[in-house]
Structure formats: structure tokens, C-alpha cells
Short mmCIF file of C-alpha atoms and ligand atoms in Angstrom, two decimals:
data_model
loop_
_atom_site.label_atom_id
_atom_site.label_comp_id
_atom_site.label_asym_id
_atom_site.label_seq_id
_atom_site.Cartn_x
_atom_site.Cartn_y
_atom_site.Cartn_z
CA MET L 1 0.00 0.00 0.00
CA GLN L 2 1.36 3.42 -0.97
CA GLU L 3 1.92 5.89 1.92
CA SER L 4 -0.81 8.24 0.71
CA GLU L 5 -3.24 5.38 0.16
CA PHE L 6 -2.51 4.01 3.64
CA ASN L 7 -3.01 7.45 5.22
CA ARG L 8 -6.36 7.84 3.45
CA TRP L 9 -7.42 4.42 4.71
CA LEU L 10 -6.18 5.25 8.23
CA LEU L 11 -8.09 8.54 8.44
CA ALA L 12 -11.28 6.93 7.15
CA ALA L 13 -10.97 4.10 9.71
CA ILE L 14 -10.58 6.60 12.58
CA GLY L 15 -13.50 8.66 11.27
CA ARG L 16 -15.71 5.55 11.34
CA SER L 17 -14.68 4.65 14.91
CA PRO L 18 -15.95 7.21 17.45
CA THR L 19 -15.53 4.96 20.53
CA ALA L 20 -13.57 1.90 21.72
CA PHE L 21 -16.66 -0.21 20.93
CA HIS L 22 -16.53 0.92 17.31
CA VAL L 23 -12.76 0.32 17.08
CA ALA L 24 -13.15 -3.27 18.29
CA ALA L 25 -16.12 -3.96 15.98
CA ASN L 26 -14.45 -2.38 12.95
CA VAL L 27 -11.09 -4.14 13.51
CA ARG L 28 -12.94 -7.43 14.04
CA ASP L 29 -14.77 -6.95 10.72
CA LEU L 30 -11.53 -6.00 8.94
CA LEU L 31 -9.83 -9.15 10.21
CA THR L 32 -12.73 -11.51 9.43
CA ASP L 33 -12.93 -9.96 5.94
CA HIS L 34 -9.27 -11.02 5.60
CA GLY L 35 -9.78 -14.64 6.60
CA PHE L 36 -9.62 -14.51 10.41
CA THR L 37 -12.08 -16.81 12.18
CA LEU L 38 -14.14 -15.26 14.98
CA LEU L 39 -13.90 -17.15 18.30
CA GLU L 40 -16.23 -16.75 21.27
CA GLU L 41 -14.66 -16.92 24.74
CA SER L 42 -17.83 -18.66 25.99
CA GLU L 43 -17.44 -21.54 23.49
CA PRO L 44 -14.81 -24.29 23.02
CA TRP L 45 -11.96 -23.37 20.65
CA ASP L 46 -10.76 -25.78 17.99
CA LEU L 47 -7.26 -24.63 17.05
CA SER L 48 -6.03 -27.97 15.71
CA THR L 49 -5.30 -26.57 12.24
CA PRO L 50 -3.01 -23.60 11.55
CA GLY L 51 -4.99 -20.43 10.95
CA SER L 52 -5.87 -16.91 12.02
CA TYR L 53 -8.37 -16.11 14.75
CA VAL L 54 -9.91 -13.11 16.49
CA VAL L 55 -11.69 -12.82 19.84
CA VAL L 56 -13.48 -9.77 21.30
CA ARG L 57 -14.23 -9.09 24.97
CA ASN L 58 -16.86 -6.62 26.20
CA GLY L 59 -17.19 -5.41 22.62
CA SER L 60 -14.28 -3.03 23.27
CA SER L 61 -11.05 -5.09 23.49
CA LEU L 62 -9.73 -7.54 20.93
CA VAL L 63 -7.07 -10.21 20.58
CA ALA L 64 -6.18 -11.71 17.18
CA PHE L 65 -3.55 -14.30 16.43
CA THR L 66 -2.06 -16.40 13.69
CA LEU L 67 -0.69 -19.89 14.31
CA ASN L 68 1.26 -20.89 11.21
CA GLY L 69 2.03 -24.51 12.11
CA GLU L 70 5.50 -23.90 13.58
CA ASP L 71 5.86 -24.89 17.25
CA PRO L 72 5.16 -21.70 19.29
CA ALA L 73 7.29 -23.05 22.16
CA ARG L 74 10.25 -22.75 19.77
CA THR L 75 9.20 -19.66 17.78
CA GLY L 76 7.36 -17.52 20.36
CA LEU L 77 4.74 -15.02 19.19
CA ARG L 78 5.46 -11.73 17.47
CA MET L 79 3.08 -9.59 19.53
CA ALA L 80 1.94 -5.99 19.17
CA GLY L 81 -0.50 -4.04 21.33
CA ALA L 82 -2.29 -0.71 21.59
CA HIS L 83 -5.36 0.74 23.30
CA THR L 84 -8.78 1.30 21.76
CA ASP L 85 -10.07 4.08 24.04
CA SER L 86 -9.47 7.84 24.01
CA PRO L 87 -10.27 10.58 26.53
CA ALA L 88 -13.85 11.82 26.15
CA LEU L 89 -16.97 13.02 27.96
CA LYS L 90 -19.14 10.09 29.10
CA VAL L 91 -22.88 10.59 29.52
CA LYS L 92 -24.17 10.11 33.08
CA PRO L 93 -26.82 7.44 33.82
CA SER L 94 -29.68 9.96 34.26
CA PRO L 95 -28.23 12.82 32.27
CA ILE L 96 -31.10 15.20 31.46
CA ARG L 97 -30.69 18.63 33.07
CA ARG L 98 -32.85 21.64 32.39
CA SER L 99 -31.49 25.14 32.78
CA HIS L 100 -33.57 28.09 31.59
CA SER L 101 -34.61 27.16 28.05
CA TYR L 102 -31.87 24.57 27.55
CA VAL L 103 -31.84 20.80 27.86
CA GLN L 104 -28.36 19.56 28.73
CA LEU L 105 -26.74 16.18 29.32
CA GLY L 106 -24.61 15.65 32.42
CA VAL L 107 -21.22 14.09 31.73
CA GLU L 108 -18.26 12.54 33.53
CA VAL L 109 -14.75 13.11 32.21
CA TYR L 110 -13.33 9.83 30.87
CA GLY L 111 -9.53 9.73 31.05
CA GLY L 112 -7.07 12.62 31.19
CA ALA L 113 -8.92 14.81 28.71
CA LEU L 114 -7.61 18.28 27.90
CA LEU L 115 -10.94 20.04 28.48
CA ALA L 116 -10.52 23.50 26.93
CA PRO L 117 -10.65 22.22 23.31
CA TRP L 118 -14.11 20.70 23.92
CA PHE L 119 -15.71 24.15 23.94
CA ASP L 120 -17.39 25.60 20.81
CA ARG L 121 -17.30 22.38 18.79
CA GLU L 122 -20.09 20.49 17.18
CA LEU L 123 -20.32 17.27 19.21
CA SER L 124 -21.89 13.96 18.38
CA LEU L 125 -22.78 11.03 20.60
CA ALA L 126 -21.89 7.33 20.22
CA GLY L 127 -21.24 4.13 22.14
CA ARG L 128 -23.20 1.12 23.27
CA VAL L 129 -26.76 0.75 24.55
CA SER L 130 -28.56 -2.19 26.15
CA TRP L 131 -32.26 -2.86 25.69
CA GLU L 132 -35.14 -5.12 26.59
CA THR L 133 -36.31 -7.24 23.67
CA GLY L 134 -39.95 -7.90 22.81
CA ALA L 135 -39.68 -11.31 24.55
CA GLY L 136 -38.32 -9.73 27.74
CA GLY L 137 -34.67 -10.64 27.02
CA LEU L 138 -31.54 -8.49 27.16
CA ASP L 139 -29.60 -7.36 24.11
CA ALA L 140 -27.07 -4.65 23.29
CA GLY L 141 -25.55 -2.94 20.27
CA LEU L 142 -23.70 0.07 18.94
CA LEU L 143 -25.26 3.48 18.56
CA ASP L 144 -23.87 6.50 16.73
CA PHE L 145 -25.76 9.72 16.05
CA ALA L 146 -23.01 10.45 13.46
CA ARG L 147 -23.96 14.12 13.16
CA PRO L 148 -23.57 17.20 15.37
CA VAL L 149 -26.16 16.99 18.18
CA ALA L 150 -24.68 19.13 20.96
CA VAL L 151 -22.33 22.01 21.80
CA ILE L 152 -20.55 23.42 24.88
CA PRO L 153 -20.35 27.19 24.24
CA SER L 154 -17.55 29.17 25.87
CA LEU L 155 -18.36 31.94 28.26
CA ALA L 156 -17.89 35.24 26.40
CA ILE L 157 -14.72 37.11 27.31
CA HIS L 158 -16.86 40.13 28.29
CA LEU L 159 -18.24 38.02 31.16
CA ASP L 160 -14.81 36.77 32.24
CA ARG L 161 -12.09 39.34 31.58
CA GLU L 162 -9.46 37.00 33.05
CA ALA L 163 -10.26 34.21 30.57
CA ASN L 164 -6.98 34.46 28.61
CA ARG L 165 -4.91 34.60 31.79
CA ASN L 166 -6.47 31.95 34.01
CA ARG L 167 -9.72 30.21 33.27
CA SER L 168 -10.10 26.96 35.18
CA ILE L 169 -12.67 24.40 34.10
CA ASN L 170 -15.00 22.73 36.60
CA SER L 171 -15.90 19.31 35.20
CA GLN L 172 -19.24 19.16 37.02
CA THR L 173 -20.59 22.59 36.09
CA ASP L 174 -18.66 24.14 33.17
CA ILE L 175 -18.66 21.46 30.46
CA VAL L 176 -22.28 20.31 30.37
CA PRO L 177 -23.19 19.95 26.67
CA ILE L 178 -26.38 21.63 25.42
CA LEU L 179 -28.50 19.07 23.56
CA MET L 180 -31.59 21.05 22.61
CA GLN L 181 -33.98 23.82 23.53
CA ALA L 182 -36.63 22.90 26.06
CA ALA L 183 -40.18 22.37 24.78
CA ALA L 184 -42.57 25.28 25.30
CA ASP L 185 -45.02 23.03 27.17
CA GLY L 186 -42.38 22.38 29.82
CA ASN L 187 -42.33 18.62 29.24
CA GLU L 188 -38.95 17.03 29.93
CA PRO L 189 -37.60 14.82 27.15
CA VAL L 190 -36.89 11.22 28.22
CA PHE L 191 -33.32 10.28 27.35
CA ALA L 192 -34.16 6.59 26.82
CA ASP L 193 -36.79 7.64 24.24
CA ILE L 194 -34.23 9.77 22.38
CA LEU L 195 -31.91 6.74 22.25
CA LEU L 196 -34.72 4.41 21.20
CA ALA L 197 -35.63 6.71 18.30
CA GLN L 198 -31.98 6.80 17.17
CA LEU L 199 -31.65 3.01 17.49
CA ARG L 200 -34.76 2.53 15.33
CA ARG L 201 -33.42 4.99 12.74
CA GLN L 202 -30.12 3.12 12.62
CA HIS L 203 -31.46 -0.43 12.90
CA PRO L 204 -35.19 -0.64 12.06
CA GLU L 205 -34.95 -4.44 12.18
CA ILE L 206 -33.96 -4.58 15.86
CA ASP L 207 -36.57 -5.95 18.27
CA CYS L 208 -36.28 -3.40 21.09
CA ARG L 209 -39.06 -2.72 23.58
CA ALA L 210 -37.16 -0.20 25.71
CA ILE L 211 -33.63 1.11 26.20
CA LEU L 212 -32.22 -0.02 29.56
CA ASP L 213 -28.73 1.50 29.95
CA HIS L 214 -25.94 3.14 28.00
CA ASP L 215 -22.17 3.58 27.65
CA LEU L 216 -22.23 6.73 25.53
CA PHE L 217 -19.51 9.28 24.83
CA PHE L 218 -19.53 12.70 23.22
CA TYR L 219 -17.05 12.93 20.35
CA ASP L 220 -15.87 15.23 17.59
CA PRO L 221 -17.63 14.12 14.37
CA ALA L 222 -15.40 16.29 12.13
CA ALA L 223 -13.32 13.88 10.04
CA PRO L 224 -9.56 13.61 10.58
CA THR L 225 -7.79 15.51 7.84
CA LEU L 226 -4.44 16.35 6.26
CA THR L 227 -3.12 19.81 7.02
CA GLY L 228 0.12 21.81 6.67
CA LEU L 229 1.12 23.60 3.46
CA ALA L 230 2.37 20.35 1.95
CA GLY L 231 -0.28 18.22 3.65
CA GLU L 232 2.42 16.78 5.91
CA PHE L 233 0.36 16.74 9.13
CA ILE L 234 -2.67 14.78 10.25
CA THR L 235 -5.13 16.48 12.60
CA GLY L 236 -8.04 14.59 14.03
CA PRO L 237 -9.82 13.14 17.02
CA ARG L 238 -8.66 9.99 18.85
CA LEU L 239 -5.23 9.80 17.17
CA ASP L 240 -4.09 8.54 20.60
CA ASN L 241 -4.31 5.64 20.21
CA GLN L 242 -6.23 4.72 17.09
CA LEU L 243 -3.18 5.55 14.94
CA SER L 244 -1.50 2.56 16.60
CA CYS L 245 -4.58 0.26 16.58
CA TRP L 246 -5.17 0.67 12.87
CA THR L 247 -1.48 0.53 11.91
CA ILE L 248 -1.04 -2.71 13.88
CA ALA L 249 -4.16 -4.29 12.36
CA ARG L 250 -3.14 -3.30 8.82
CA ALA L 251 0.41 -4.57 9.33
CA LEU L 252 -0.89 -7.94 10.51
CA ILE L 253 -3.10 -8.28 7.43
CA ASP L 254 -0.50 -7.03 4.97
CA ALA L 255 2.55 -8.83 6.40
CA PRO L 256 4.14 -10.61 3.43
CA GLU L 257 4.41 -13.91 5.32
CA ARG L 258 2.57 -13.97 8.66
CA LYS L 259 4.46 -16.01 11.25
CA ASN L 260 3.18 -17.00 14.73
CA SER L 261 1.79 -13.61 15.77
CA LEU L 262 -0.67 -11.98 18.15
CA ILE L 263 -2.14 -8.50 18.50
CA ILE L 264 -3.97 -7.14 21.53
CA LEU L 265 -6.06 -3.95 21.45
CA SER L 266 -7.20 -3.04 24.97
CA ASP L 267 -9.90 -0.75 26.30
CA HIS L 268 -9.67 1.40 29.46
CA GLU L 269 -6.00 2.45 29.16
CA GLU L 270 -7.01 6.07 29.67
CA VAL L 271 -8.51 5.22 33.09
CA GLY L 272 -5.73 2.92 34.32
CA SER L 273 -6.53 -0.37 32.49
CA GLY L 274 -8.22 -1.98 35.51
CA SER L 275 -11.13 -3.96 34.03
CA PRO L 276 -11.82 -7.48 32.72
CA GLU L 277 -10.96 -6.27 29.21
CA GLY L 278 -8.25 -3.72 30.14
CA ALA L 279 -4.52 -4.42 29.94
CA GLY L 280 -4.42 -4.69 33.76
CA GLY L 281 -7.03 -7.47 33.55
CA PRO L 282 -6.78 -11.13 32.58
CA LEU L 283 -7.61 -11.00 28.83
CA LEU L 284 -4.13 -11.71 27.46
CA ASP L 285 -3.43 -14.34 30.14
CA SER L 286 -6.76 -16.05 29.40
CA VAL L 287 -6.04 -16.26 25.67
CA LEU L 288 -2.50 -17.57 26.24
CA GLU L 289 -3.82 -20.14 28.73
CA ARG L 290 -6.32 -21.44 26.19
CA LEU L 291 -3.73 -21.54 23.42
CA PHE L 292 -1.08 -23.21 25.59
CA PRO L 293 -2.79 -25.02 28.49
CA GLU L 294 0.37 -26.79 29.68
CA PRO L 295 2.13 -24.31 32.05
CA GLY L 296 5.69 -25.27 31.09
CA GLN L 297 4.94 -24.89 27.39
CA ARG L 298 3.15 -21.58 28.04
CA GLN L 299 6.20 -20.22 29.88
CA GLN L 300 8.42 -21.20 26.95
CA VAL L 301 6.10 -19.37 24.55
CA ILE L 302 6.00 -16.27 26.75
CA ARG L 303 9.77 -16.16 27.19
CA ARG L 304 10.27 -16.47 23.43
CA SER L 305 7.65 -13.80 22.64
CA LEU L 306 8.08 -10.05 22.38
CA LEU L 307 5.42 -7.36 22.64
CA ILE L 308 5.76 -4.13 20.67
CA SER L 309 3.47 -1.84 22.67
CA ALA L 310 2.51 1.13 20.49
CA ASP L 311 1.05 4.28 22.02
CA ASN L 312 1.60 7.83 20.81
CA ALA L 313 4.69 9.71 22.00
CA HIS L 314 5.08 13.41 22.80
CA GLY L 315 6.65 15.17 19.84
CA VAL L 316 8.51 18.35 20.76
CA HIS L 317 6.14 21.34 20.56
CA PRO L 318 7.84 24.34 18.92
CA ASN L 319 6.21 26.76 21.38
CA PHE L 320 7.09 24.73 24.47
CA THR L 321 10.48 23.10 23.78
CA ASP L 322 11.49 23.48 27.44
CA ARG L 323 9.04 20.72 28.37
CA HIS L 324 11.42 18.17 26.84
CA ASP L 325 14.88 16.90 27.71
CA GLY L 326 17.20 18.68 25.29
CA ASN L 327 18.80 15.45 24.06
CA HIS L 328 15.47 13.74 23.41
CA LEU L 329 13.30 15.82 21.10
CA PRO L 330 11.08 13.58 18.95
CA ARG L 331 10.00 15.36 15.79
CA ILE L 332 6.91 14.67 13.73
CA ASN L 333 7.69 12.84 10.46
CA HIS L 334 11.05 11.60 11.76
CA GLY L 335 9.84 8.11 12.60
CA PRO L 336 8.40 6.11 15.50
CA VAL L 337 9.76 6.84 18.98
CA ILE L 338 11.20 4.32 21.47
CA LYS L 339 9.97 5.30 24.96
CA ILE L 340 12.24 4.76 27.95
CA ASN L 341 11.72 5.41 31.67
CA ALA L 342 13.92 4.49 34.65
CA ALA L 343 10.87 4.01 36.93
CA ARG L 344 9.45 1.42 34.48
CA ARG L 345 6.51 3.56 33.40
CA TYR L 346 7.66 2.21 30.05
CA ALA L 347 8.80 -1.42 29.83
CA THR L 348 11.57 -0.86 27.24
CA THR L 349 15.00 -2.38 27.99
CA ALA L 350 18.34 -2.01 26.20
CA LEU L 351 17.62 -5.39 24.55
CA THR L 352 14.08 -4.66 23.38
CA ALA L 353 15.02 -1.12 22.25
CA GLY L 354 17.98 -2.56 20.35
CA PHE L 355 15.68 -5.05 18.64
CA PHE L 356 13.24 -2.33 17.56
CA ARG L 357 16.08 -0.13 16.32
CA LEU L 358 17.48 -2.93 14.12
CA LEU L 359 13.99 -3.89 12.93
CA CYS L 360 13.32 -0.29 11.85
CA ARG L 361 16.70 -0.01 10.14
CA ARG L 362 15.98 -3.15 8.17
CA GLN L 363 12.53 -1.86 7.19
CA ASN L 364 13.91 1.53 6.11
CA THR L 365 12.13 3.35 8.96
CA ASP L 366 13.74 6.18 10.93
CA VAL L 367 13.53 5.80 14.69
CA GLN L 368 13.75 8.30 17.57
CA GLU L 369 13.77 8.07 21.35
CA PHE L 370 11.94 9.75 24.20
CA VAL L 371 12.66 10.10 27.88
CA MET L 372 10.72 12.46 30.15
CA ARG L 373 12.46 15.44 31.75
CA SER L 374 13.82 14.19 35.10
CA ASP L 375 11.82 16.82 36.99
CA MET L 376 8.46 15.89 35.42
CA ALA L 377 6.22 12.86 36.06
CA CYS L 378 6.01 10.33 33.25
CA GLY L 379 2.79 8.89 31.80
CA SER L 380 2.44 5.17 31.21
CA THR L 381 0.75 2.75 28.83
CA ILE L 382 -0.19 -0.91 28.35
CA GLY L 383 3.40 -2.15 27.87
CA PRO L 384 4.44 -2.29 31.56
CA LEU L 385 1.13 -3.98 32.47
CA ALA L 386 1.61 -6.74 29.90
CA ALA L 387 5.24 -7.14 30.99
CA THR L 388 4.46 -7.43 34.71
CA ARG L 389 1.36 -9.61 34.26
CA THR L 390 2.87 -12.18 31.87
CA GLY L 391 6.65 -11.84 32.28
CA MET L 392 7.21 -11.20 28.58
CA GLN L 393 9.70 -8.76 27.09
CA VAL L 394 8.25 -5.46 25.87
CA VAL L 395 9.37 -2.44 23.91
CA ASP L 396 7.22 0.69 24.27
CA VAL L 397 7.10 2.77 21.10
CA GLY L 398 4.74 5.24 19.43
CA VAL L 399 4.40 7.78 16.67
CA PRO L 400 5.14 11.37 17.73
CA THR L 401 2.09 13.60 18.25
CA LEU L 402 1.31 17.09 19.48
CA GLY L 403 -1.61 18.07 21.69
CA MET L 404 -2.04 14.60 23.18
CA HIS L 405 -5.47 14.15 24.84
CA SER L 406 -6.94 17.19 23.10
CA ILE L 407 -10.21 16.58 21.25
CA ARG L 408 -8.09 16.96 18.07
CA GLU L 409 -4.45 15.92 18.04
CA THR L 410 -1.69 16.46 15.46
CA ALA L 411 0.60 13.82 13.96
CA GLY L 412 2.64 13.35 10.76
CA THR L 413 1.85 11.62 7.49
CA SER L 414 5.06 9.59 7.26
CA ASP L 415 5.28 8.19 10.81
CA CYS L 416 2.43 5.66 10.65
CA PRO L 417 3.61 4.36 7.26
CA GLY L 418 7.07 3.93 8.85
CA LEU L 419 5.59 2.03 11.79
CA LEU L 420 3.53 -0.03 9.33
CA ARG L 421 6.68 -1.11 7.44
CA ALA L 422 8.43 -2.00 10.69
CA LEU L 423 5.48 -4.08 11.91
CA GLN L 424 5.02 -5.83 8.56
CA GLY L 425 8.66 -6.90 8.76
CA TYR L 426 8.12 -7.92 12.39
CA PHE L 427 5.11 -10.16 11.76
CA SER L 428 7.04 -11.77 8.86
CA LEU L 429 10.31 -12.23 10.74
CA ALA L 430 11.56 -15.81 10.24
CA SER L 431 12.05 -17.81 13.43
CA ASP L 432 15.67 -18.57 12.51
CA ASP L 433 16.44 -14.92 11.70
CA PRO L 434 19.37 -13.83 13.92
CA LEU L 435 17.37 -10.70 14.88
CA TRP L 436 14.42 -12.67 16.31
CA HIS L 437 15.19 -13.89 19.84
CA GLY L 438 18.31 -11.74 19.95
CA TRP L 439 16.93 -10.32 23.23
CA LEU L 440 16.94 -13.75 24.97
CA SER L 441 19.74 -13.64 27.47
CO1 LIG I 1 -2.45 6.60 24.67
#
């Protein structure tokens, strides 16, 4: 795939995936369209023949793997991981608020969102809803209004003369999206009825008596786009971490010769990964246990496997260069970044970093490195969780971005194609290649 063609595909995939639920569903469909067999965790698995498989948990996390017939206890698994969720505003259980002539929806802040950019944008609403069926059963599915349905207007500067110097944002009172004008008759709208009407518009065939509950998030429905005079930047919502999810999935599909491989895309990273489907939970362990039930064999597989954990890195911001260590200044369009931290907020070691560096060199991909300023606290990602839960070796990497956790973030057009090349080479790496297993000591 040409770089420009891949970038077009990438931006379209992000635009179609407003929440972690949509990422998991869309990646699942992409993989099954390319020959992966869908497995259910609640059913027996027949993995006696070599093949490619995908399993989804909670509709928001996904594991896919290829077993090519070689003995995994000798070859290990070429693993890559990323997270499906992004910071957002999550709708409260009983969200309707009425203030003067406005109907608003109460929200909780999901993850470490940068709140100021949420003001004055057209917002849409998407996620998952559960409902009672006509027969009194329970069912659930995806919902996406897919058009602007709300806005959070700023307070005019005339009413807050200090706004450009210090405006703080109260997440209970200041960022409540306006959904509509109140009806003249004073009747309150019923949120479940609004959702039911949207569900029926989207899926007229669904047998739904009443909406029961919802996991819904406000999001920016404006499509991700190319910008910069030469179109060298990408701006868009949810680049952290959908850039990595989609690049990993595409690399797995397009790898010239897919060896024993596994990808894991986890929900809930932005809130600490503690859930049955998050990277702090048992999903990866459960899959490995089912693939390799004998503990000794499983340990061999884990020790011979490597996880490339991809999550966006902080590119150096030209207006705030002092926020970086002067020797570690990742630049957009200069390649993926290896992330290193002495306190193990990243799981990278000299061995795993060395592997990634040589892999990138071989795949004609530039590589950079990031370490936080020593006087600033470092973020973390799924890599250290996978490393400490399973005992496998991990390298934390990511494409450089600006404005991380804003409603729209900025990245470069050549960094994901570079990561794609590296990962394609990775998933195709022969088991007797001197690079593979070079980190075993
Ligand atoms: Co992230």
C-alpha cells in the first residue's frame, strides 16, 4: 500500500470509529474480511489446524492471532498491542438537566482529557446501549448519532475578563453539553426515548421494547484531515491511540508472510486499564492459557515472545520546547519513537530497544527516542502492564504527536507508514532470523 493510500485508509478508519466499541467492531470486521475466524470466549476453541483467529471481549477489546504450524514453544509469538479508548466526555446514567430554556446532558470526564478544546465544537454522541427485547430478554448494540447533536459554548470574554490569563474548568458545572432547547409546554424529554428513536433509525430491524442503559460518549464528528502547506500533518480526534490500533491491524493483514503472531487492542487504558478487558485485567493471560494449556509450554512461549506496545509519544512542541529533555526531542515525520523510563513507566530495555532499532533499520524506517524530563512525572501505557502480568519482554514505542489528549491531536503523514513497514517486517520475521530472539539472554 502506498503511503498516501494508507493514510487515506487510516483517516477513514478513525473517522468511522468514534468509541472503543466501534474500534473493536471495525477491527474485528476488517480481520474476518481477511480470513480470520471469529472465536467466542464462551465456546470451546478448535485450534487444531493452523490459521488466524480473532476474539473480542466486552465489545471493546480484541485479541487476534495467527498460528502458522510452527511450534510456538520454539518460535514464540510476534506480539503488538495498543489501546482502543481515548479521553472523552461520558454521559451520566440519568443525564437530562434543564437550565432556563436549555436541555443539557450531564457528563463525567473519561480519562485525562484536555478540556478546553471541547468548547465551541459540534459534538456527536456514540457508544453502546442495552435494551429489553420484545420477549423480555436483554440485548445490546452500537449506537452513533453520526452528526452534530450538541455544543458546549464558551463563556464570552466580556463576562470573564481573566479568561486568557487563568480560566479553570470545573468538570461538574462548566462542560455540560447543550443538547436542545426545552419544549414550550415544559415537558422534559426522556433520554431513553431519544436513544430508542436513534436506534430505530439506525437499525429498524432490531426488536427493542425499551432502552435499559448506555455507555455513551460525546465525540468530535469532524473527520480527521491532512493539514500543513504540503499536507504533511494529520489532525483529528482519537489519534491517541487509534493511529497505533489501525497501523497494527493493517500490518498484521499485509505482512508478506505472517508467522506465529498476536495483537492485543485493549480498552480502558485512559482510566488505568483496571477492568476485565483492560490491559491490567486477565484477557491476554486467558487467551494464552487457552492456546497453551500446559504451564511449562506456556512459559516457553511467553519467554520467546516479544510485545511491541505502540502508544503515541510526545513530539517536541515548537512553542514549548522546554518541556522536553534537550537530548530527546522527537520530531513529527522523523519516525516512531522508542519510549524509555527508569521508573518502568515504560517497559523498554536495552535489549528490546535494540531489537526495535534494528527492525526499523531493516525496514527503512527512521527511529527516535523519548525520555521524560527528570523533573516531570512520566505517563504510562499498556506495555508495563503486559510485561508485569505475563513476564514477557516489551518495547514501548509510538508515533510522535502534538496536543495529546486534546479533542483533536496532530501527527505526521510519514510516521504511521514507517511504523507499518516496521510491523510488517516484524510479523514476517523468520524464526531462525538472527534478529528474532536476539533479546533472549
Ligand atoms: Co495513549
